[in-house]
Amino acid sequence: MEKVLMKGNEAIAQAAIHGGCRYFFGYPITPQNEIPEYMSREMPKAGGVFLQAESEVAAINMVYGAAGAGARVMTSSSSPGIALKQEGISYIVGSEVPCVIVNISRGGPGLGGIQPAQSDYNQSTRGGGNGDYNMIVFAPANIQEAVDLTAEAFEIADFYRNPVMILGDGMIGQMMEPVVFHETPKRELEPKTWATTGTGGKRAPNIINSLHLDPANLEKHNLHLQQKYARMRAEETRYELYQADDAELVFVAYGTASRIVRNAIIQLRETGVKAGMIRPISVWPFPQAAFDQLGSQVRALMSVELSCGQMVDDVRIAAAGRWPVGFYGRSGGMIPAQHEIVDACRSMLEEVA
Amino acid sequence: MPTVFEPTKGLTGVEFHYCPGCTHGVIHRLVAEVLEEMEELGNSIGVAPVGCAVLAYKYFNCDMHEAAHGRAPAMATGVKRVLPDKMVFSYQGDGDLASIGTAEIVHAAGRGENITVIFVNNAIYGMTGGQMAPTTMVGQRTTTSPLGRDPRQVGYPLRISELLATIDGAAFVERVSVHNPANIRKAKKAIRNAFDCQKQRSGFSLVEVLSNCPTNWGMSPLESLDWVKEAMIPYYPLGNFRRPEMQESEHA
Ligand SMILES: Cc1ncc(C[n+]2csc(CCOP(=O)(O)OP(=O)(O)O)c2C)c(N)n1
Ligand code: SF4
Ligand SMILES: [Mg+2]
């Protein structure tokens, strides 16, 4: 298969088309503009539809409509735009229709900045929409992984009838790396008999709806959703363990932060410090299993994020008091240098000595 | 004996939850009859609003979506782009369309989105208990304008049909009323014209239907129909504001 050099955002857009996406609705926002731009050029060639919406609110509701009509559909945005989509995401989960949402996040709060950040971990994994809802959130650390996860996300979304989010920071969106468009792993998918394609006078009407006025019905519906989330936790959790076997300090980092941590680990090991890493690939479901595998030599965990500390809460929950949990982060679009992480590791190990 | 009247197949027969005398039910029937007469029921996808008509998805006998408040035109856009050969319509109240959903309706019209919108203007937020709407009349008392709508504080009611008629993508815009049988017949004709317009792929079509809310207006059903005629129609004149012939000729 051919290797091509691509910018992250364009590779994600191409991966979506590769994964069968034929409808895209979005609104411009930096640092993800190359996604809608690419879609506007390439989607019509693939026989699909690109439409620039009047807002992120409209875009996600166009996605909601297209998904209900049975299409493979995607939207992309960045932090403030994702904030506007959250109402729609909650409705989409409630109505059990599949779609893919890309969040190429930037610094906040508010208008924040346009440089890469991971300060939307909570926004992505907890969501700001209402109700007991969850979605799988994949956080790729390189462009190849972004491509593979984006293409597969459509299969997974269809499988669960639930949205899937690709969470990349601005760095993943903007940098260039060589990628290959592999065959996408296929799942056994039921035909979309629930889709609103017109009854043709041959069946009872299909209804795409999140309203359940009877509390007993709504509770039943919520318990059904919880069963899906439980299955996602059991079957869709993904992570990488890097040099964790003998590590005394285990970093936890995802996306761009994990790339810097990886280099810091190499440097630390050269000076005799045994460091390793848990790299969540799915940040929801969070990889609890990775923590349960850690050996008795581990003395401390440290979450490294391009934020003031969000994933660290999940790390504490996963640690469940077994290890002290430290944090190192930079925010606002500042990227930690390798030596900052090395230093943070050394002082943490001194503290717990 | 010959059958002189039958319920339309365009409605499921699920009992309406509307208050006695509310004309939402009349408007539902008109839409349903038109789709039945056009033989489009099996070919249609409707989008229900948030408002008193939130349960419209149970009443219309075709595939249905239930949208978030104000977002029905965006949702209908998503459906229509996937299924360009199907009839796609939204059914929306004045809070839904003229307040929280103004961006979505203006841009659906701007794109010339080939959908049909049934816009039910009852000058109030019915479902939430009678708060002021953007279409509430000057001086009209509501639960959030207890002394009557004061234009110095909250401005004047929006005339949505006139506003949308300035948009070239809007192929068909007409305001009708359902306060008496003669007007109900005209309303049905306008709804038919709007769906015909969609069928011919002429672009965006909207029918604004002046409707009542006896419950929240604090009137009997009969008084409320008189109020539509005497208070609303003078401010919201009935008539056609745009039809497909005007798209090229008058706005070329
Ligand atoms: C985002 C959001 N905001 C507010 C509401 C509450 N709400 C439900 S219906 C409604 C007003 C509906 O009024 P209108 O559209 O005029 O419909 P009517 O009931 O008069 O037919 C409001 C504000 C909601 N459901 N969602
Ligand atoms: S509250 Fe008003 S609009 Fe709603 S059903 Fe009752 S009368 Fe009709
Ligand atoms: Mg109303």
GROMACS .gro file of C-alpha atoms and ligand atoms in nm, chain B residues 24 51-52 92-96 119-127 131 133 135 212-213, ligand 3:
model
   23
  377HIS     CA    1  -5.271   2.301   1.613
  404GLY     CA    2  -4.323   2.330   2.164
  405CYS     CA    3  -4.680   2.215   2.197
  445GLN     CA    4  -4.249   2.464   1.416
  446GLY     CA    5  -4.397   2.711   1.661
  447ASP     CA    6  -4.309   3.078   1.687
  448GLY     CA    7  -4.081   3.042   1.988
  449ASP     CA    8  -3.906   2.756   1.812
  472PHE     CA    9  -4.474   2.775   1.087
  473VAL     CA   10  -4.744   2.798   1.353
  474ASN     CA   11  -4.761   3.153   1.489
  475ASN     CA   12  -4.979   3.174   1.800
  476ALA     CA   13  -4.809   3.482   1.943
  477ILE     CA   14  -4.704   3.296   2.257
  478TYR     CA   15  -4.497   3.015   2.407
  479GLY     CA   16  -4.777   2.766   2.452
  480MET     CA   17  -4.596   2.467   2.589
  484GLN     CA   18  -4.452   3.335   2.811
  486ALA     CA   19  -4.281   3.516   2.218
  488THR     CA   20  -4.438   3.735   1.782
  565ASN     CA   21  -5.463   3.037   1.859
  566CYS     CA   22  -5.382   2.946   2.215
  608MG      MG   23  -4.616   2.955   2.001
   0.00000   0.00000   0.00000
